PDB file of C-alpha atoms in Angstrom:
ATOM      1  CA  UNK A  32       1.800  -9.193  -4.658  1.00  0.00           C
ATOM      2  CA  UNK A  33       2.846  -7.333  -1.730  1.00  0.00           C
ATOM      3  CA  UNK A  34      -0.895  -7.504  -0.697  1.00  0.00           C
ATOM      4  CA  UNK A  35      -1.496 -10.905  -0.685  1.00  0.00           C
ATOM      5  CA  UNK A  36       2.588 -11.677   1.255  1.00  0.00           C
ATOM      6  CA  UNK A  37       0.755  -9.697   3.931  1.00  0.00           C
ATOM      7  CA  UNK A  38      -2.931 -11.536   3.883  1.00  0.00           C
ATOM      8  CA  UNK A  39      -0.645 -14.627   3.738  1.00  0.00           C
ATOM      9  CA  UNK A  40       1.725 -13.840   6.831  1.00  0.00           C
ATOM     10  CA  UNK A  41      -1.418 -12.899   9.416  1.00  0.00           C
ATOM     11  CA  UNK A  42      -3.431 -15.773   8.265  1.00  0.00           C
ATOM     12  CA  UNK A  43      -0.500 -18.154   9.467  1.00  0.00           C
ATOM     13  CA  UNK A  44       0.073 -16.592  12.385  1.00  0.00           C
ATOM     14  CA  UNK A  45      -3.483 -16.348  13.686  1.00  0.00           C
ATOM     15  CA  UNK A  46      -3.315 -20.430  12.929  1.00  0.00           C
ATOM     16  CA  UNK A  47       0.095 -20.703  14.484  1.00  0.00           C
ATOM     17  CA  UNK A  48      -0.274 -18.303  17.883  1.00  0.00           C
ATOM     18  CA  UNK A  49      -4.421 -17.639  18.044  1.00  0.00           C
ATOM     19  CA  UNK A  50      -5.168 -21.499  19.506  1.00  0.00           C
ATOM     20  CA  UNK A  51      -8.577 -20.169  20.853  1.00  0.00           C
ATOM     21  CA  UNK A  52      -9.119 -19.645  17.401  1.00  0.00           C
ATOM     22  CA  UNK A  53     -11.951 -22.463  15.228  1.00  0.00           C
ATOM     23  CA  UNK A  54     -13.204 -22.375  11.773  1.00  0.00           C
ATOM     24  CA  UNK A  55     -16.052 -22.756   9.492  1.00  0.00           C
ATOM     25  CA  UNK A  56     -18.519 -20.480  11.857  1.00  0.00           C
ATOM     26  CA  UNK A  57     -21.325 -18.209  10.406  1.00  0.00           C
ATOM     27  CA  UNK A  58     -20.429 -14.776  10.885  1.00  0.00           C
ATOM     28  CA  UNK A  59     -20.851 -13.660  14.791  1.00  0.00           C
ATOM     29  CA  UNK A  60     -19.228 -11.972  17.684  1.00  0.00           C
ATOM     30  CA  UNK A  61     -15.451 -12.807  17.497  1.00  0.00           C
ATOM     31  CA  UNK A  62     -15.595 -13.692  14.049  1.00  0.00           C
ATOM     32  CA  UNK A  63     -12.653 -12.361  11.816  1.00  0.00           C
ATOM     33  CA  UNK A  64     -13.127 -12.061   8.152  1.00  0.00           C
ATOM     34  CA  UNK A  65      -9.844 -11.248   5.686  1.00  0.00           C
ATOM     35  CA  UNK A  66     -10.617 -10.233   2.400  1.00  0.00           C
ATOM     36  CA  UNK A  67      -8.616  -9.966  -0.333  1.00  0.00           C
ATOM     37  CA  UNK A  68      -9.332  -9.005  -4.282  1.00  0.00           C
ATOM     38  CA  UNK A  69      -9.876  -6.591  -6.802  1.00  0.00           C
ATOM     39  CA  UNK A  70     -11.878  -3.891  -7.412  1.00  0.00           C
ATOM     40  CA  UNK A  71     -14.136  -2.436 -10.609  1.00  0.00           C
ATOM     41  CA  UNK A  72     -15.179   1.414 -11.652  1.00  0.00           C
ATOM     42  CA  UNK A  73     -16.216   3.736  -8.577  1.00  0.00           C
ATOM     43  CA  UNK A  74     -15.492   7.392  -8.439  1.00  0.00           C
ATOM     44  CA  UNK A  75     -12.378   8.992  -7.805  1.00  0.00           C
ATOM     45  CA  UNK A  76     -12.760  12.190  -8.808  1.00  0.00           C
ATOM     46  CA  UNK A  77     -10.885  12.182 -12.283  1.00  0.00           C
ATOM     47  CA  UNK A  78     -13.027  13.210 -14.909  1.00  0.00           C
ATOM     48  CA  UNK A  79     -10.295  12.552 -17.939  1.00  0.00           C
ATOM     49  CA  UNK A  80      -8.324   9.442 -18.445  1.00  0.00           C
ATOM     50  CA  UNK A  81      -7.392   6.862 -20.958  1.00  0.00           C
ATOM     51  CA  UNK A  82      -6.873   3.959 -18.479  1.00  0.00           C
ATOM     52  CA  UNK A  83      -7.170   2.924 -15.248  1.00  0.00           C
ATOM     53  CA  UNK A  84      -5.688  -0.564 -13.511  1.00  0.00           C
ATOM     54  CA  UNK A  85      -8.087  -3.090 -11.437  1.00  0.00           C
ATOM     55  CA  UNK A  86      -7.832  -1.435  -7.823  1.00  0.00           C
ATOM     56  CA  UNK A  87      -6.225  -4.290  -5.652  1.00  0.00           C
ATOM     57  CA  UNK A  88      -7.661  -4.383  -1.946  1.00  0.00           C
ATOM     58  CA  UNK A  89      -7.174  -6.145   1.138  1.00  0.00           C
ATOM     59  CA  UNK A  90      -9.703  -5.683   4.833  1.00  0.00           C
ATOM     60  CA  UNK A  91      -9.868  -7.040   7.790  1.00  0.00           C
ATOM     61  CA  UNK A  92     -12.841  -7.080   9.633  1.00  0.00           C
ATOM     62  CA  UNK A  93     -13.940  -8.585  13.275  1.00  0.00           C
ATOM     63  CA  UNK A  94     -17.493  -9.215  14.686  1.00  0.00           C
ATOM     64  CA  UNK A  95     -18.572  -7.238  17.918  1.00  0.00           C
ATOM     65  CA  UNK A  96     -20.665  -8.799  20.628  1.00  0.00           C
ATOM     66  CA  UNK A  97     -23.862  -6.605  20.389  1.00  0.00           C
ATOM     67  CA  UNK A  98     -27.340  -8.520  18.921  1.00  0.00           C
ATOM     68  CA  UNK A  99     -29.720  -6.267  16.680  1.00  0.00           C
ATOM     69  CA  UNK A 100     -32.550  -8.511  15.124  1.00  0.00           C
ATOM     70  CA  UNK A 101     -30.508 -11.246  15.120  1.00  0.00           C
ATOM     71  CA  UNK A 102     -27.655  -9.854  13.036  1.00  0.00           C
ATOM     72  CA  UNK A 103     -24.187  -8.758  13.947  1.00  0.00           C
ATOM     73  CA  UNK A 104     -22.166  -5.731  13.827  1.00  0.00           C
ATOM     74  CA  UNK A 105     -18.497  -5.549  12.538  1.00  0.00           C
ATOM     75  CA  UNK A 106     -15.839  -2.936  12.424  1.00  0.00           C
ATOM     76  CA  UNK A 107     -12.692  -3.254  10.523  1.00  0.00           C
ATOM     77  CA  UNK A 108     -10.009  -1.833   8.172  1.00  0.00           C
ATOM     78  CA  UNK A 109      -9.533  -1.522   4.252  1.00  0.00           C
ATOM     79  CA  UNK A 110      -6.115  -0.894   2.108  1.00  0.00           C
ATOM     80  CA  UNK A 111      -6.430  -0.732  -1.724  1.00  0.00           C
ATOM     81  CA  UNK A 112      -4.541   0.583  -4.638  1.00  0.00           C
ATOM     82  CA  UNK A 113      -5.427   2.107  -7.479  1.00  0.00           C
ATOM     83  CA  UNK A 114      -3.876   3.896 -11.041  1.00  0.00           C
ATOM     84  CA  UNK A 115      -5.156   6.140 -13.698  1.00  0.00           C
ATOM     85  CA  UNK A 116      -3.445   7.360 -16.867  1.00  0.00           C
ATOM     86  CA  UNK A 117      -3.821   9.641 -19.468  1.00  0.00           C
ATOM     87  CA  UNK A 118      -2.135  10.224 -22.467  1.00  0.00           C
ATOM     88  CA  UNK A 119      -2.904  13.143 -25.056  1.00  0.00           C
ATOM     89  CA  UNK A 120      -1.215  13.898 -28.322  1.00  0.00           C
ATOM     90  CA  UNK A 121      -1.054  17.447 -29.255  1.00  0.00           C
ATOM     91  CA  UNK A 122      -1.463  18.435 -33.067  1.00  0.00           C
ATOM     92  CA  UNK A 123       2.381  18.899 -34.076  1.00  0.00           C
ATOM     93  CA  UNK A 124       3.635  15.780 -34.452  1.00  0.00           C
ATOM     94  CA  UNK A 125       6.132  14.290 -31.646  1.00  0.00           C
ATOM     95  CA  UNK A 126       4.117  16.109 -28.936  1.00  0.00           C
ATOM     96  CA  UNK A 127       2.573  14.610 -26.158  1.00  0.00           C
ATOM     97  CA  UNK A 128       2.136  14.927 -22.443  1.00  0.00           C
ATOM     98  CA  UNK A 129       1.639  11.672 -19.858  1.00  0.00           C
ATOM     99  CA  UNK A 130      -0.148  12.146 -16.441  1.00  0.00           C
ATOM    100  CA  UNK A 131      -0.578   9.704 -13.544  1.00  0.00           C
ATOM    101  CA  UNK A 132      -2.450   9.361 -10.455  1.00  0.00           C
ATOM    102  CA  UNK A 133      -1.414   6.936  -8.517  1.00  0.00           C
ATOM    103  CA  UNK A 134      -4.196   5.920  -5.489  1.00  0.00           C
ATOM    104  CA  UNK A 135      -3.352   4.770  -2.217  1.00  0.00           C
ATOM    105  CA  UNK A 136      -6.346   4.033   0.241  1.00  0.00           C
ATOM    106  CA  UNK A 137      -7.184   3.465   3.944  1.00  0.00           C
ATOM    107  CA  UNK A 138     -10.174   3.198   5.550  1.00  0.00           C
ATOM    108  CA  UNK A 139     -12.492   2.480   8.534  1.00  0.00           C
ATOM    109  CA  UNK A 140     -15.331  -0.444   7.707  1.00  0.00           C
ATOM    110  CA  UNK A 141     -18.406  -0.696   9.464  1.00  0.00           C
ATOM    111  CA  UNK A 142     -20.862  -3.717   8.507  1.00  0.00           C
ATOM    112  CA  UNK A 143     -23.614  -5.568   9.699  1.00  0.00           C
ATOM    113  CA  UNK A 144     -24.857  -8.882   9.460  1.00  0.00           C
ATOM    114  CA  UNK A 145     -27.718 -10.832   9.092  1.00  0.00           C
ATOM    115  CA  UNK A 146     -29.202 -13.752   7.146  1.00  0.00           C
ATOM    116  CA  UNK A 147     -31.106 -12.301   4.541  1.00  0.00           C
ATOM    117  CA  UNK A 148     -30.993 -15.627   2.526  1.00  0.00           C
ATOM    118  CA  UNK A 149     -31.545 -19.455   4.211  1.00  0.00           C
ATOM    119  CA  UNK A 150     -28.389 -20.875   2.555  1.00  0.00           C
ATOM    120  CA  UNK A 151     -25.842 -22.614   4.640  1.00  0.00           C
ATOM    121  CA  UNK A 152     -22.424 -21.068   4.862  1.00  0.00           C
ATOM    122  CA  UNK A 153     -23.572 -18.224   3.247  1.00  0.00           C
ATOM    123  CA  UNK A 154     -23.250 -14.791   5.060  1.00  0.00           C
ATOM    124  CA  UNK A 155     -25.136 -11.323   3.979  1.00  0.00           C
ATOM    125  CA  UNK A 156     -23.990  -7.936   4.728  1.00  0.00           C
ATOM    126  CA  UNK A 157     -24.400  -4.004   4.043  1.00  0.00           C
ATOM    127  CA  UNK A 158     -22.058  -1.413   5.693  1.00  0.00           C
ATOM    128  CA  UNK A 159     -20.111   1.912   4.979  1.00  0.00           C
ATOM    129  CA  UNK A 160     -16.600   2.699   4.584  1.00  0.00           C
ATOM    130  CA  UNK A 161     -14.915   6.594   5.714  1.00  0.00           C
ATOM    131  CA  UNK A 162     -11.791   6.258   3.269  1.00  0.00           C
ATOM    132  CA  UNK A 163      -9.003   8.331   2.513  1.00  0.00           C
ATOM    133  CA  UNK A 164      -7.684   8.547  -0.662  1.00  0.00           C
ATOM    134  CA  UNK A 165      -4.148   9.763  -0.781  1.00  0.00           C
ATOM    135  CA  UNK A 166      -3.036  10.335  -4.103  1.00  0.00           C
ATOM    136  CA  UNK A 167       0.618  10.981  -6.177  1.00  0.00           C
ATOM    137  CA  UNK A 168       0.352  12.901  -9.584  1.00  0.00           C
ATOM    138  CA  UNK A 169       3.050  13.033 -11.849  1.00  0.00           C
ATOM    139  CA  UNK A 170       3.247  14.250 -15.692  1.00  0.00           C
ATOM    140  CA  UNK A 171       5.504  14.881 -18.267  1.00  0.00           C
ATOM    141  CA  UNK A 172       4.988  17.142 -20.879  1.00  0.00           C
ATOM    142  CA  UNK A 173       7.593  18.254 -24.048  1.00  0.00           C
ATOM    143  CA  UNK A 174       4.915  20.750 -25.388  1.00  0.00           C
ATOM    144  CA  UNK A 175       4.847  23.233 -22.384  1.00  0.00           C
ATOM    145  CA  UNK A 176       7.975  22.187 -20.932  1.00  0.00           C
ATOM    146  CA  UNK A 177       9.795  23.439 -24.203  1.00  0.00           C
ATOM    147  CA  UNK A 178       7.188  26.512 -24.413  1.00  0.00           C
ATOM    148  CA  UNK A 179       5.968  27.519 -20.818  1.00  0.00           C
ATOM    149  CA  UNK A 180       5.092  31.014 -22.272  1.00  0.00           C
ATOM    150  CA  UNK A 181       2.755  29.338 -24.533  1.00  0.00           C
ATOM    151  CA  UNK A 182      -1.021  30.665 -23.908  1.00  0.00           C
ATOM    152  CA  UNK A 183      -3.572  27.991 -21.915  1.00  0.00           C
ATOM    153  CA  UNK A 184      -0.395  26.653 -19.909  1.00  0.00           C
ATOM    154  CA  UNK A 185      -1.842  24.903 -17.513  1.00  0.00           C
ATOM    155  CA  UNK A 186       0.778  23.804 -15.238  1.00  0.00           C
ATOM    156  CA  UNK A 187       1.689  23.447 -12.669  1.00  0.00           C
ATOM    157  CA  UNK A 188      -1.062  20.550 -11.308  1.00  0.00           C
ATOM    158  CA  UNK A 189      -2.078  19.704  -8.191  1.00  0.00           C
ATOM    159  CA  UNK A 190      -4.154  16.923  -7.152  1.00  0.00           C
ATOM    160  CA  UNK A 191      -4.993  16.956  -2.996  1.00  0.00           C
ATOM    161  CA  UNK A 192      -5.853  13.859  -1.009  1.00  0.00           C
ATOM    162  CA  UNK A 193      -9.453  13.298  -0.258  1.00  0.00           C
ATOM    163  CA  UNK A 194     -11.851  11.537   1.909  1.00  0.00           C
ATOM    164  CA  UNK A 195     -14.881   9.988   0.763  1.00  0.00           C
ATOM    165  CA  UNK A 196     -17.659   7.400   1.893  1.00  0.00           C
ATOM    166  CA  UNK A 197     -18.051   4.505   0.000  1.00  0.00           C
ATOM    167  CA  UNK A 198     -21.828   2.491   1.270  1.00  0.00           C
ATOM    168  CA  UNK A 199     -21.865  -1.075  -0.004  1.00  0.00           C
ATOM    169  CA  UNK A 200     -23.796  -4.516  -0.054  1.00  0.00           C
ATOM    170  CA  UNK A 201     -22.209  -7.652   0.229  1.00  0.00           C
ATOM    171  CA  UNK A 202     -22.149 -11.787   0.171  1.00  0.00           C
ATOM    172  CA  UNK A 203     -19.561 -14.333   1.381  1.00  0.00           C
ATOM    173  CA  UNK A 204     -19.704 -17.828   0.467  1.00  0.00           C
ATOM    174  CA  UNK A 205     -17.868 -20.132   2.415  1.00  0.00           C
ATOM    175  CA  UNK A 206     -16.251 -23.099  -0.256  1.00  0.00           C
ATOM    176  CA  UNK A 207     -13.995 -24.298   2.937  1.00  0.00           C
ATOM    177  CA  UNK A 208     -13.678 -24.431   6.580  1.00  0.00           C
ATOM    178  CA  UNK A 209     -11.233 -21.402   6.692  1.00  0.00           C
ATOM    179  CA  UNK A 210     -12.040 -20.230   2.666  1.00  0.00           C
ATOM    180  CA  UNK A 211     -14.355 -18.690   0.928  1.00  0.00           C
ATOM    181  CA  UNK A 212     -15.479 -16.097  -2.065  1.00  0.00           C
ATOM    182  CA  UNK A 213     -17.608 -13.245  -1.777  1.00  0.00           C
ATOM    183  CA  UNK A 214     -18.632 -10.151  -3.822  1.00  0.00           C
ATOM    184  CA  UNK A 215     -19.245  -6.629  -3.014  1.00  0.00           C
ATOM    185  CA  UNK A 216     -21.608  -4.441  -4.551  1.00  0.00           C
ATOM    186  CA  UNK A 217     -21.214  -0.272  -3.715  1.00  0.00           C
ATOM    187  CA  UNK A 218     -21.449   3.415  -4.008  1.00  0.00           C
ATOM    188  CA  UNK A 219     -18.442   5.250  -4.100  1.00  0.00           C
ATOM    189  CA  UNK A 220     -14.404   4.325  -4.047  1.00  0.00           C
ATOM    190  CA  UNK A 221     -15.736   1.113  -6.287  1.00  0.00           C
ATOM    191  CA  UNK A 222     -18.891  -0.260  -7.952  1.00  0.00           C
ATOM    192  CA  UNK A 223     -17.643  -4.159  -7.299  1.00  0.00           C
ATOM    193  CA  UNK A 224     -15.479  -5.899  -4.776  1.00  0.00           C
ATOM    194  CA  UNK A 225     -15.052  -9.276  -5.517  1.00  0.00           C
ATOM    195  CA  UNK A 226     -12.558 -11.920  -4.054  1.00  0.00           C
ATOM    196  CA  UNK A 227     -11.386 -14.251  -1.490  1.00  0.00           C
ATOM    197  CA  UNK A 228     -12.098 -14.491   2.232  1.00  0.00           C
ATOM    198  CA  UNK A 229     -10.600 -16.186   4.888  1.00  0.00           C
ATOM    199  CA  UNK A 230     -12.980 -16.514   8.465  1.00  0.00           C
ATOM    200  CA  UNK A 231     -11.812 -17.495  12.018  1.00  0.00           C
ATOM    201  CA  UNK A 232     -14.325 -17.411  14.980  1.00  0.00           C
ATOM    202  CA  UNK A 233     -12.873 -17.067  18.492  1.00  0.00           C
ATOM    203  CA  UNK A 234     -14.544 -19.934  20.601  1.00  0.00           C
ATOM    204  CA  UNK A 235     -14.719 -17.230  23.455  1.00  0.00           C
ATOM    205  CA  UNK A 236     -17.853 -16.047  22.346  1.00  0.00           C
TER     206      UNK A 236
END
């Protein structure tokens, strides 16, 4: 929610206080593309868990003025969010322990742009992301916490923030002048990306 209060607020006031600001433009120098959506699989490092929540993620992304083969270059920044659990039941009855890692991510986006496919309003892309992934663990445990001598304790755990690279391929579709839908397809932090983007073009370039 708090995600999409913040994607709300900078969309109004780029309409309200960016005047040299039109819509509805293919994807180009000045161009400035909001996403926001959720997120599927990708690799965090866990290797045991029982759930995991649909990673919620915001970018913003603007077009620079360089030309290579007739496609554009964008840089931009990412937020997401992302939780794992785990739950394991130990033989004697009323034993368990609970563990949580809860994901919070920024990163540094770097796309580029180019009609791959003649369909209007549509807008093709590949790039890479440098993310960090800072993480909070927290467990609780009535096995080892009532028996700490207990052989093949394992506490206590650490997990330490990361960063990865996440390489992706994506496709915008613009439904609206200012909205649109588009899909992400990637290696690393997540295996899809799919949601909603908003696009303003500065008339400047």
């Amino acid at each position: 929610m708090m995600i999409i209060r913040k994607e709300t607020f900078f969309v109004v006031f780029i309409l309200f206080f960016g005047r040299n600001y039109l819509l509805a433009q293919p994807f180009k120098a000045g161009t400035i593309n909001i996403q926001g959506g959720v997120e599927f699989g990708g690799n965090y490092g866990i290797k045991y868990y029982n759930t995991q929540t649909l990673a919620k993620a915001a970018s913003i992304e603007i077009g620079l003025p360089k030309i290579v083969d007739d496609g554009y270059f964008g840089i931009g920044l990412y937020y997401g969010a992302k939780t794992f659990n785990e739950f394991k039941q130990y033989p004697l009855p009323g034993y368990f322990a609970q563990y949580n890692w809860d994901y919070t991510i920024f990163g540094a986006r770097f796309t580029y742009h180019i009609d791959l496919i003649s369909v209007k309003s549509l807008d093709t892309y590949c790039g890479f992301m440098i993310n960090y992934n800072e993480v909070k663990f927290n467990y609780s445990d009535n096995f080892y916490s009532q028996f700490p001598n207990m052989k093949g304790n394992p506490y206590p755990l650490t997990f330490a923030n990361n960063v990865k690279y996440t390489a992706f391929i994506g496709v915008c579709y613009d439904i609206r002048n200012i909205a649109g839908v588009f899909a992400e397809f990637a290696l690393g932090n997540y295996a899809a990306f799919i949601g909603i983007n908003f696009k303003l073009f500065n008339r400047n370039h």
